[in-house]
Coordinates of C-alpha atoms and ligand atoms in Angstrom, one line a residue:
M101 CA -6.5 -20.6 10.7
R102 CA -3.5 -18.2 12.8
E103 CA -3.8 -14.4 13.2
I104 CA -1.2 -12.2 12.0
I105 CA 0.8 -10.6 14.6
K106 CA -1.2 -8.1 16.7
L107 CA 0.2 -4.7 17.2
Q108 CA -0.5 -2.3 19.3
V109 CA 1.5 1.6 19.0
K110 CA 1.7 3.5 21.8
A111 CA 3.9 6.9 23.0
R112 CA 5.1 6.9 26.6
K113 CA 6.7 9.3 28.5
V114 CA 10.1 8.8 30.3
D115 CA 12.8 9.7 32.2
T116 CA 15.3 12.4 30.7
D117 CA 17.9 9.5 31.2
I118 CA 17.7 6.9 28.4
S119 CA 19.1 4.3 29.9
K120 CA 16.8 3.8 32.8
C121 CA 14.0 3.3 30.2
R122 CA 12.8 -0.5 30.9
T123 CA 12.1 -2.6 27.9
D124 CA 12.5 -5.6 25.9
L125 CA 14.2 -3.9 23.0
L126 CA 15.5 0.2 22.9
V127 CA 15.8 1.3 19.5
V128 CA 18.3 4.0 18.9
G129 CA 18.9 5.5 15.5
M130 CA 22.2 6.5 14.6
F131 CA 23.6 8.8 11.3
S132 CA 26.5 8.2 9.4
G133 CA 29.8 10.0 8.8
M134 CA 29.2 11.4 12.6
A135 CA 32.7 12.5 14.3
R136 CA 31.6 11.0 17.9
L137 CA 28.3 10.1 19.4
D138 CA 25.4 12.2 20.3
K139 CA 24.4 13.1 23.3
F140 CA 21.9 10.8 23.7
C141 CA 23.9 7.7 22.4
S142 CA 27.2 9.1 24.9
R143 CA 25.2 8.7 27.9
L144 CA 23.9 5.5 27.0
D145 CA 27.3 4.1 26.2
D146 CA 29.1 5.2 29.3
K147 CA 26.3 2.9 31.2
L148 CA 27.2 0.4 28.5
G149 CA 30.8 0.2 29.3
G150 CA 31.7 2.1 25.9
T151 CA 30.2 -0.9 23.9
I152 CA 29.0 1.6 21.3
S153 CA 31.6 4.3 20.9
R154 CA 34.0 0.8 20.6
L155 CA 31.9 -0.9 17.8
V156 CA 31.6 2.6 16.1
K157 CA 35.5 2.6 16.0
L158 CA 36.2 -0.8 14.8
E159 CA 33.6 0.3 12.2
D160 CA 31.1 -2.6 12.8
F161 CA 28.3 -0.2 12.4
K162 CA 28.8 2.9 10.8
G163 CA 24.9 4.2 10.8
K164 CA 24.5 3.3 7.0
E165 CA 20.9 3.3 6.1
G166 CA 19.0 0.5 6.6
S167 CA 21.7 -1.1 8.5
S168 CA 21.2 -2.5 12.2
L169 CA 23.2 -3.9 15.1
L170 CA 21.8 -5.9 18.1
I171 CA 24.0 -5.7 21.5
Y172 CA 23.0 -6.3 24.9
G173 CA 21.9 -4.4 28.3
T174 CA 23.9 -4.5 31.4
S175 CA 22.6 -4.1 34.6
E176 CA 23.2 -0.8 34.5
V177 CA 20.5 -0.2 31.7
G178 CA 16.9 -0.5 31.8
A179 CA 16.4 -1.8 27.8
K180 CA 17.1 -5.9 27.7
R181 CA 18.5 -5.5 24.3
I182 CA 19.3 -2.5 22.6
L183 CA 18.6 -2.1 18.3
L184 CA 21.2 0.1 16.5
I185 CA 19.6 1.5 13.6
G186 CA 21.4 3.5 10.8
L187 CA 19.6 6.6 9.4
G188 CA 22.0 7.6 6.6
R189 CA 23.6 10.7 6.3
K190 CA 21.8 13.8 8.7
N191 CA 21.3 15.9 5.8
K192 CA 19.7 13.2 3.8
T193 CA 17.3 11.6 5.9
G194 CA 13.5 11.9 5.6
L195 CA 10.3 11.0 7.0
D196 CA 10.6 7.6 5.4
T197 CA 14.0 7.4 6.7
I198 CA 12.0 6.9 10.5
R199 CA 9.6 5.0 8.8
K200 CA 11.9 2.4 7.4
S201 CA 13.5 2.0 10.6
A202 CA 10.4 1.5 12.7
G203 CA 9.6 -1.3 10.0
I204 CA 13.1 -2.7 10.7
A205 CA 13.1 -2.8 14.5
A206 CA 9.6 -4.1 14.3
N207 CA 10.9 -6.9 11.9
K208 CA 13.5 -7.6 14.0
A209 CA 11.3 -7.9 17.1
V210 CA 8.6 -10.4 15.9
S211 CA 12.0 -11.7 14.5
I212 CA 13.4 -12.7 17.9
K213 CA 10.5 -12.8 19.5
A214 CA 10.2 -9.8 21.6
E215 CA 7.1 -8.3 23.3
Q216 CA 8.0 -4.7 23.3
I217 CA 10.0 -2.5 21.4
T218 CA 10.5 1.2 22.3
L219 CA 11.3 4.0 19.7
A220 CA 13.7 6.8 21.4
I221 CA 13.0 9.5 18.6
H222 CA 16.4 11.4 17.5
K223 CA 16.6 14.5 18.5
A224 CA 17.5 16.0 14.8
F225 CA 14.3 14.9 13.6
G226 CA 12.1 16.7 16.0
G227 CA 13.6 19.8 14.4
R228 CA 13.1 19.0 11.2
F229 CA 9.4 17.0 10.9
A230 CA 6.0 18.0 12.2
L231 CA 6.0 15.6 15.9
P232 CA 2.1 14.4 14.6
D233 CA 4.1 13.2 11.1
I234 CA 6.7 11.7 13.2
G235 CA 4.4 9.6 15.3
R236 CA 2.4 8.7 11.9
V237 CA 5.6 7.4 10.0
C238 CA 6.3 5.1 13.6
A239 CA 3.1 3.6 13.6
E240 CA 2.8 3.0 9.8
G241 CA 6.4 1.3 10.4
A242 CA 5.8 -0.4 12.9
Y243 CA 2.9 -2.0 11.6
F244 CA 4.8 -2.9 8.2
G245 CA 7.7 -4.3 9.7
G246 CA 5.5 -6.4 12.3
Y247 CA 3.4 -8.1 9.9
R248 CA 3.7 -12.3 8.9
Y249 CA 1.3 -13.9 6.6
D250 CA 0.8 -17.2 8.2
E251 CA -2.7 -17.7 8.1
F252 CA -2.1 -21.3 6.3
V253 CA 1.3 -22.5 8.0
T254 CA 0.2 -24.7 10.3
D255 CA 2.6 -25.7 13.3
T256 CA 6.0 -24.8 12.0
D257 CA 9.4 -24.4 14.3
E258 CA 9.1 -20.9 13.1
Q259 CA 5.5 -20.5 14.5
N260 CA 6.2 -22.0 17.7
G261 CA 7.2 -19.6 20.4
R262 CA 5.9 -16.5 18.3
K263 CA 4.5 -13.9 20.2
E264 CA 0.7 -13.4 20.0
S265 CA 1.6 -9.8 20.2
L266 CA 3.9 -6.7 20.2
L267 CA 3.8 -3.4 21.7
V268 CA 5.7 -0.3 20.2
E269 CA 6.1 2.7 21.8
V270 CA 7.1 5.9 21.0
I271 CA 9.0 7.6 24.0
D272 CA 9.7 11.6 25.0
S273 CA 10.5 13.1 28.1
D274 CA 8.1 16.5 27.4
S275 CA 4.3 15.5 27.7
E276 CA 3.6 18.6 25.4
K277 CA 5.5 16.7 22.3
L278 CA 4.0 13.3 23.3
A279 CA 0.8 14.6 22.9
K280 CA 1.3 15.7 19.2
L281 CA 3.5 12.1 19.1
R282 CA 0.1 10.1 20.1
K283 CA -2.0 11.8 17.9
G284 CA 0.2 11.1 14.7
V285 CA 0.4 7.6 16.1
E286 CA -3.7 7.5 16.4
T287 CA -3.4 7.8 12.4
G288 CA -0.2 5.8 11.1
M289 CA -2.0 3.0 13.0
I290 CA -5.0 3.0 10.9
I291 CA -3.6 3.6 8.0
G292 CA -0.5 0.9 8.9
Q293 CA -3.4 -1.7 9.9
A294 CA -5.2 -1.1 6.6
Q295 CA -2.3 -1.4 4.5
N296 CA -1.8 -4.9 6.4
Y297 CA -5.5 -5.9 5.8
A298 CA -4.6 -4.9 2.0
R299 CA -1.2 -7.3 1.9
T300 CA -3.4 -10.2 3.7
L301 CA -6.5 -10.2 1.1
A302 CA -3.8 -9.6 -1.7
N303 CA -1.7 -12.4 -0.6
R304 CA -4.8 -15.4 0.0
P305 CA -4.7 -17.5 -3.1
G306 CA -6.9 -17.4 -6.1
N307 CA -8.3 -20.9 -4.9
V308 CA -9.2 -18.4 -1.4
I309 CA -10.2 -15.0 -2.7
N310 CA -12.0 -15.0 -6.2
P311 CA -14.7 -12.1 -7.4
E312 CA -17.6 -13.3 -4.8
T313 CA -15.2 -13.9 -2.0
L314 CA -13.6 -10.4 -2.4
A315 CA -17.0 -9.0 -2.4
A316 CA -18.2 -10.8 0.5
E317 CA -14.8 -8.5 2.3
A318 CA -16.1 -5.9 1.1
K319 CA -19.2 -6.1 2.3
K320 CA -18.2 -7.3 5.6
L321 CA -16.0 -4.2 5.9
A322 CA -18.9 -1.8 4.9
K323 CA -20.8 -3.7 7.9
E324 CA -18.3 -3.0 10.4
S325 CA -18.3 0.5 9.6
E326 CA -21.0 2.9 9.9
N327 CA -20.4 5.3 6.9
L328 CA -19.4 2.8 4.6
K329 CA -21.8 1.3 2.4
C330 CA -21.4 -1.6 0.1
T331 CA -23.6 -2.7 -3.3
V332 CA -22.3 -5.8 -5.4
F333 CA -23.4 -6.6 -8.5
D334 CA -23.6 -10.1 -9.3
E335 CA -23.3 -11.6 -13.3
K336 CA -27.0 -11.6 -13.5
Q337 CA -26.9 -7.8 -12.8
L338 CA -23.8 -7.3 -14.7
K339 CA -25.5 -8.5 -17.7
Q340 CA -28.5 -6.2 -17.4
K341 CA -26.2 -3.6 -16.9
A342 CA -24.4 -4.1 -19.9
M343 CA -21.1 -4.0 -18.3
G344 CA -19.4 -5.9 -21.2
G345 CA -15.6 -5.6 -20.3
V346 CA -16.4 -7.0 -16.9
L347 CA -18.5 -10.0 -18.6
A348 CA -15.7 -10.8 -21.3
V349 CA -12.7 -11.3 -18.8
G350 CA -14.9 -13.5 -16.1
A351 CA -16.5 -15.5 -18.5
G352 CA -13.6 -18.4 -18.9
S353 CA -14.0 -18.9 -15.5
R354 CA -16.2 -20.7 -13.1
N355 CA -15.9 -18.3 -10.7
K356 CA -18.2 -15.4 -11.6
P357 CA -17.4 -12.2 -12.3
T358 CA -18.4 -9.2 -9.7
F359 CA -18.6 -5.2 -9.5
I360 CA -17.9 -4.1 -6.1
V361 CA -18.8 -0.3 -5.3
L362 CA -17.9 0.8 -1.7
K363 CA -19.2 4.1 -0.9
Y364 CA -18.0 6.6 1.5
T365 CA -20.2 9.4 3.0
P366 CA -18.9 11.6 5.8
A367 CA -21.5 11.8 8.8
G368 CA -22.5 14.5 10.3
K369 CA -21.1 17.1 7.3
K370 CA -22.9 18.2 4.3
A371 CA -21.7 15.7 2.2
D372 CA -23.1 17.5 -0.8
K373 CA -21.3 20.3 -0.4
L374 CA -18.1 18.5 -0.3
P375 CA -16.2 17.0 -3.1
T376 CA -16.5 13.8 -4.7
V377 CA -13.1 11.4 -5.4
A378 CA -13.7 7.8 -7.1
L379 CA -11.2 5.3 -7.0
V380 CA -11.2 2.8 -9.1
G381 CA -9.2 -0.4 -8.7
K382 CA -8.7 -3.4 -10.8
A383 CA -9.4 -6.5 -8.8
I384 CA -8.3 -10.2 -11.3
T385 CA -8.1 -12.8 -8.5
F386 CA -6.2 -14.5 -11.0
D387 CA -4.8 -13.5 -14.4
S388 CA -3.7 -16.7 -16.5
G389 CA -3.4 -14.8 -19.5
G390 CA -6.8 -16.2 -21.0
I391 CA -6.8 -18.3 -24.1
S392 CA -3.5 -15.8 -25.0
I393 CA -2.4 -17.7 -22.1
K394 CA 0.8 -16.6 -19.8
P395 CA 3.8 -18.9 -19.4
A396 CA 4.5 -21.1 -16.4
K397 CA 7.0 -19.4 -15.0
G398 CA 5.9 -16.7 -12.5
M399 CA 2.3 -17.1 -13.3
G400 CA 1.6 -18.0 -9.6
E401 CA 2.3 -14.2 -9.0
M402 CA -1.0 -13.3 -10.6
K403 CA -3.0 -14.2 -7.6
L404 CA -1.6 -10.4 -6.7
D405 CA -3.6 -9.3 -10.0
K406 CA -6.3 -8.0 -7.8
S407 CA -3.8 -5.7 -5.6
G408 CA -5.0 -2.4 -7.3
G409 CA -9.2 -3.2 -5.8
I410 CA -7.4 -4.3 -2.9
A411 CA -6.1 -1.3 -2.0
V412 CA -8.7 0.6 -2.8
I413 CA -10.8 -1.4 -0.7
A414 CA -8.7 -0.9 2.5
S415 CA -8.1 2.8 1.9
L416 CA -11.8 2.9 2.3
K417 CA -11.2 1.2 5.4
A418 CA -8.8 3.6 7.0
I419 CA -10.4 6.9 5.3
S420 CA -14.1 5.4 6.8
Q421 CA -12.0 5.2 10.4
L422 CA -10.2 8.9 9.6
R423 CA -13.5 10.3 9.3
L424 CA -12.4 12.3 6.5
S425 CA -14.0 15.2 5.2
V426 CA -14.5 13.9 1.4
N427 CA -17.3 11.7 -0.7
V428 CA -15.4 8.6 -2.0
F429 CA -16.4 5.9 -3.9
G430 CA -14.5 2.7 -4.2
I431 CA -14.9 1.3 -7.6
I432 CA -13.8 -2.3 -7.8
P433 CA -14.3 -4.2 -11.2
S434 CA -13.4 -8.1 -10.0
A435 CA -12.8 -11.1 -12.5
E436 CA -10.7 -14.6 -13.0
N437 CA -9.1 -14.4 -16.1
M438 CA -9.3 -18.1 -17.1
P439 CA -9.0 -20.0 -20.4
S440 CA -12.1 -22.5 -21.3
G441 CA -14.5 -23.2 -23.4
T442 CA -16.3 -19.9 -22.2
S443 CA -14.0 -17.8 -23.0
Y444 CA -13.6 -14.3 -24.5
R445 CA -11.6 -14.9 -27.5
P446 CA -9.0 -13.2 -29.8
G447 CA -10.6 -11.6 -32.5
D448 CA -13.7 -11.1 -30.5
I449 CA -15.6 -7.3 -30.3
V450 CA -16.6 -6.5 -26.8
T451 CA -19.0 -3.7 -25.9
T452 CA -18.0 -1.9 -23.2
Y453 CA -20.6 -0.2 -20.0
S454 CA -20.0 2.8 -22.1
G455 CA -21.2 1.7 -25.5
K456 CA -17.5 2.0 -27.3
T457 CA -16.4 -1.3 -29.2
V458 CA -13.2 -2.9 -28.4
E459 CA -11.8 -5.6 -30.7
I460 CA -9.8 -8.2 -28.7
D461 CA -6.4 -8.5 -30.0
N462 CA -4.7 -10.5 -26.9
T463 CA -7.0 -11.8 -23.6
D464 CA -4.0 -11.3 -21.7
A465 CA -5.0 -7.2 -21.5
E466 CA -8.0 -8.2 -19.7
G467 CA -7.4 -5.1 -16.5
R468 CA -8.2 -2.4 -19.0
M469 CA -11.4 -4.1 -20.2
I470 CA -12.8 -4.2 -16.9
L471 CA -11.4 -1.0 -15.9
S472 CA -13.2 0.2 -18.6
D473 CA -16.5 -0.5 -16.8
G474 CA -15.1 0.6 -13.8
L475 CA -13.8 4.0 -15.1
D476 CA -17.3 5.1 -17.2
Y477 CA -19.3 3.5 -13.8
A478 CA -17.1 6.2 -12.1
V479 CA -18.1 8.9 -14.3
K480 CA -21.8 7.9 -14.5
S481 CA -21.9 8.5 -10.8
G482 CA -20.6 12.0 -10.7
A483 CA -17.3 12.2 -9.3
D484 CA -14.9 14.9 -9.5
I485 CA -11.8 13.3 -10.1
I486 CA -11.2 9.8 -10.9
I487 CA -8.0 7.7 -9.6
D488 CA -7.5 4.0 -10.9
I489 CA -4.8 2.1 -9.4
A490 CA -3.9 -1.8 -11.5
T491 CA -1.4 -3.8 -11.8
L492 CA -1.7 -3.3 -15.3
T493 CA 1.2 -3.7 -17.3
G494 CA 4.4 -5.6 -17.5
A495 CA 5.8 -2.5 -19.4
C496 CA 5.6 -1.1 -16.8
K497 CA 7.5 -3.0 -14.4
V498 CA 10.3 -3.0 -17.4
A499 CA 10.4 0.6 -17.7
L500 CA 10.4 1.7 -14.3
G501 CA 11.8 -1.9 -12.2
K502 CA 10.3 -2.7 -8.7
Y503 CA 10.6 0.8 -6.8
M504 CA 7.9 3.0 -8.1
A505 CA 4.7 3.1 -10.2
G506 CA 3.9 4.9 -13.0
L507 CA 1.5 7.9 -13.1
M508 CA -0.1 9.4 -15.7
T509 CA -2.9 11.9 -15.5
N510 CA -4.6 14.6 -17.6
D511 CA -4.8 17.1 -15.1
D512 CA -1.2 19.1 -14.2
K513 CA -2.9 19.9 -10.4
L514 CA -3.7 16.8 -9.9
K515 CA -0.4 15.4 -10.8
R516 CA 1.5 17.6 -8.4
Q517 CA -1.3 16.7 -5.5
M518 CA -0.5 13.1 -6.5
Q519 CA 3.1 13.5 -6.3
N520 CA 2.8 15.7 -2.8
A521 CA 0.8 12.6 -1.4
S522 CA 3.5 10.4 -2.5
K523 CA 6.1 12.0 -0.9
L524 CA 4.5 12.1 2.1
A525 CA 3.5 8.2 2.3
G526 CA 6.4 7.2 1.2
E527 CA 4.9 5.4 -1.8
K528 CA 6.9 6.4 -4.9
L529 CA 5.2 7.4 -8.2
W530 CA 7.3 8.2 -11.6
P531 CA 5.1 10.5 -13.8
M532 CA 5.0 9.0 -17.8
P533 CA 3.4 10.0 -20.8
S534 CA 0.5 9.2 -22.2
G535 CA -1.7 11.1 -24.8
E536 CA -2.9 11.1 -28.7
E537 CA -0.2 9.4 -30.4
Y538 CA -0.3 6.5 -27.6
A539 CA -4.5 6.4 -28.4
E540 CA -3.7 6.0 -32.0
E541 CA -2.1 3.0 -31.8
M542 CA -5.3 2.3 -30.0
K543 CA -7.4 2.3 -32.9
S544 CA -9.4 -0.4 -34.6
K545 CA -10.5 -1.0 -37.8
I546 CA -13.6 -3.0 -37.0
A547 CA -14.2 -1.4 -33.9
D548 CA -13.7 1.9 -31.8
L549 CA -11.0 0.6 -30.3
K550 CA -8.5 -2.8 -29.9
N551 CA -7.0 -3.4 -26.5
T552 CA -3.5 -3.7 -27.2
G553 CA -0.9 -1.4 -29.1
S554 CA 2.3 -2.1 -30.6
R555 CA 4.8 -3.5 -29.1
W556 CA 6.8 -0.4 -27.5
G557 CA 5.1 2.2 -24.7
G558 CA 2.7 -0.6 -23.2
A559 CA 2.3 1.1 -20.2
C560 CA 1.6 4.4 -22.0
T561 CA -1.0 3.2 -24.8
A562 CA -2.8 0.7 -21.8
A563 CA -3.0 4.4 -20.2
A564 CA -3.9 6.3 -23.3
F565 CA -7.0 3.2 -23.6
L566 CA -8.0 4.0 -20.2
S567 CA -8.1 7.8 -21.1
Q568 CA -11.1 6.9 -23.5
F569 CA -13.2 6.0 -20.7
V570 CA -12.9 9.0 -18.2
G571 CA -14.5 11.8 -20.5
E572 CA -13.8 15.0 -19.6
K573 CA -13.1 14.2 -16.3
K574 CA -9.9 15.2 -14.0
W575 CA -8.0 11.6 -13.9
A576 CA -4.8 9.7 -12.6
H577 CA -3.9 6.1 -13.4
I578 CA -1.5 4.9 -11.3
D579 CA 0.4 1.2 -13.0
M580 CA 1.3 -0.8 -9.9
A581 CA 2.8 -3.9 -11.7
G582 CA 6.2 -3.4 -10.6
V583 CA 5.4 -2.3 -7.2
D584 CA 2.8 -5.0 -5.8
M585 CA 5.0 -7.1 -4.3
F586 CA 8.5 -8.1 -2.4
E587 CA 10.2 -11.0 -4.2
K588 CA 12.1 -11.5 -1.2
G589 CA 12.3 -10.2 1.8
T590 CA 14.2 -7.1 3.2
E591 CA 15.0 -5.5 6.2
F592 CA 11.6 -4.0 7.0
S593 CA 9.5 -6.7 5.2
E594 CA 9.0 -10.2 4.3
A595 CA 8.3 -11.3 0.8
G596 CA 4.9 -10.8 -0.6
A597 CA 2.3 -8.4 -1.4
S598 CA 3.3 -4.9 -0.4
G599 CA -0.2 -3.2 0.1
F600 CA 1.2 -0.4 -1.8
G601 CA -1.3 2.4 -2.5
V602 CA -3.1 2.1 0.8
R603 CA -0.8 4.9 1.9
L604 CA -0.9 7.1 -1.2
L605 CA -4.1 6.9 -1.5
T606 CA -5.2 7.6 2.1
T607 CA -2.8 10.7 2.2
Y608 CA -4.3 12.1 -1.1
L609 CA -7.5 12.0 0.2
M610 CA -6.5 13.6 4.3
Q611 CA -4.8 16.3 1.9
V612 CA -8.0 16.7 -0.4
S613 CA -10.1 16.5 2.9
A614 CA -7.8 19.0 5.0
K615 CA -8.9 21.8 2.4
Ligands
LIG815 N1 -1.4 -8.3 -15.0 C1 -1.1 -7.9 -16.1 C2 0.6 -7.3 -15.8 C3 1.3 -7.8 -14.8 C4 2.6 -7.8 -15.1 C5 1.1 -7.4 -13.3 C6 3.5 -8.1 -14.4 C7 2.4 -7.4 -12.9 C8 3.5 -7.8 -13.4 C9 -1.6 -7.7 -17.1 O1 -3.0 -8.5 -16.8 C10 -1.1 -7.8 -18.5 O2 -0.8 -9.2 -18.7 N2 -0.9 -7.3 -19.6 C11 -0.4 -7.8 -20.7 C12 -0.4 -6.6 -21.5 C13 -0.6 -7.1 -23.2 C14 -1.1 -8.1 -23.5 C15 -0.6 -5.7 -24.3 C16 1.3 -7.5 -19.8 O3 1.9 -6.6 -19.9 O4 2.3 -8.6 -21.3
LIG816 MN1 -3.0 -10.1 -18.0
LIG817 ZN1 -3.6 -8.9 -15.3

């Protein structure tokens, strides 16, 4: 089995004359719509015999955001190659522009088998963003773009000669700035690694990751971290606890359901004085739809139906390494949704962990069934705030497309906090409605609830169903059905699992911890 690329990010002090910087690949950002090259580029351009100014004049490179162009060094410059990266219009760029640029650079470096890239931070960014934030997003972006999922590919041409590791450097000539950048780089490395860990777990198919092997991964993670504890309920314990939602969904598969609890307790602090946040993640290791089976087209993508649960596991990995000052419960109900003679069926009435009964209208609305037990467990565990994340509804993907996850919440302050975290994390959320009218649709005549609403507003009725299990707690729900994967590769990512949610949840908890 092959390992994914090992990445290392560090901050390096360099001479003020950038053309002297020795590296495999020097990465230089350029804004669009600029009348002339900035000082930094001009110096490089002189040593390159005017190559940059010529290609700008020819309009072969316009600085459009997301664009890049590789040019080669001369004997006059220290860099073997130079990658120009478009930053878009100067007044529009944000931290995510920097993150994506680092991603584009690392993606390129891995593709051309470079062993080292050097990111020169644009002077304009230094004035606009805090240096630790810049360091952080550089590291996050580099990890994101340098990622390859190839653990089951044996010996292809593509892999022959692929470098084992990539060194990513963030440079500056000022040691004071460097120290601040370095601090951010350390944070970004932890988050970037956690996100790639999430992508690998999510990319693994259903014959590798099932509820039990996922639980084993969580146990392994906890074993490696002093401040994490993992408890797993197996099917027998699920029956003892009467977790009817998880049991019903898991009934059709020979892979037994599990319920994973990862608990983070900050060391050396008065943990009982700190708030407790519960993260609840849906981990359906494969969603065939069950008896209400899905059409064949694209069904394989449903191996990614565990992405919410995995985002929670990976966020706990990051939180544990960042040693945040907040108590966190990771609650991950897990099952495989399969059709068989032992499956739960449409028409069944299921008694959930909370005692509430649910009439099953469609076995493909399984996420909310396992989450109902997860949310109720979070309430009973005494959490102050509950956040769930799930690839819950195709309706959310239809509504918002591939770029944003839906956000539903019963608390305005939590909504603002999530939106703030989303901005810094570069993982987009869009607020969606839920509430009474939608909840009305989820009532059953023969049970307390049913598991589907009408044809309309499927993401909103699903959220209204979940809201029945959070009591009076402050709660936010993230429907990440549209953003769990990249269908095709992009400039900064290969196709496959996106690891969405890791940066968002970790950032939110960093902000809770900072208070
Ligand atoms: N896992 C799916 C939702 C999904 C769809 C995720 C597309 C990612 C991409 C979920 O379990 C599901 O099947 N939901 C149903 C609910 C319906 C039966 C009420 C759906 O969205 O069709
Ligand atoms: Mn489903
Ligand atoms: Zn599902």
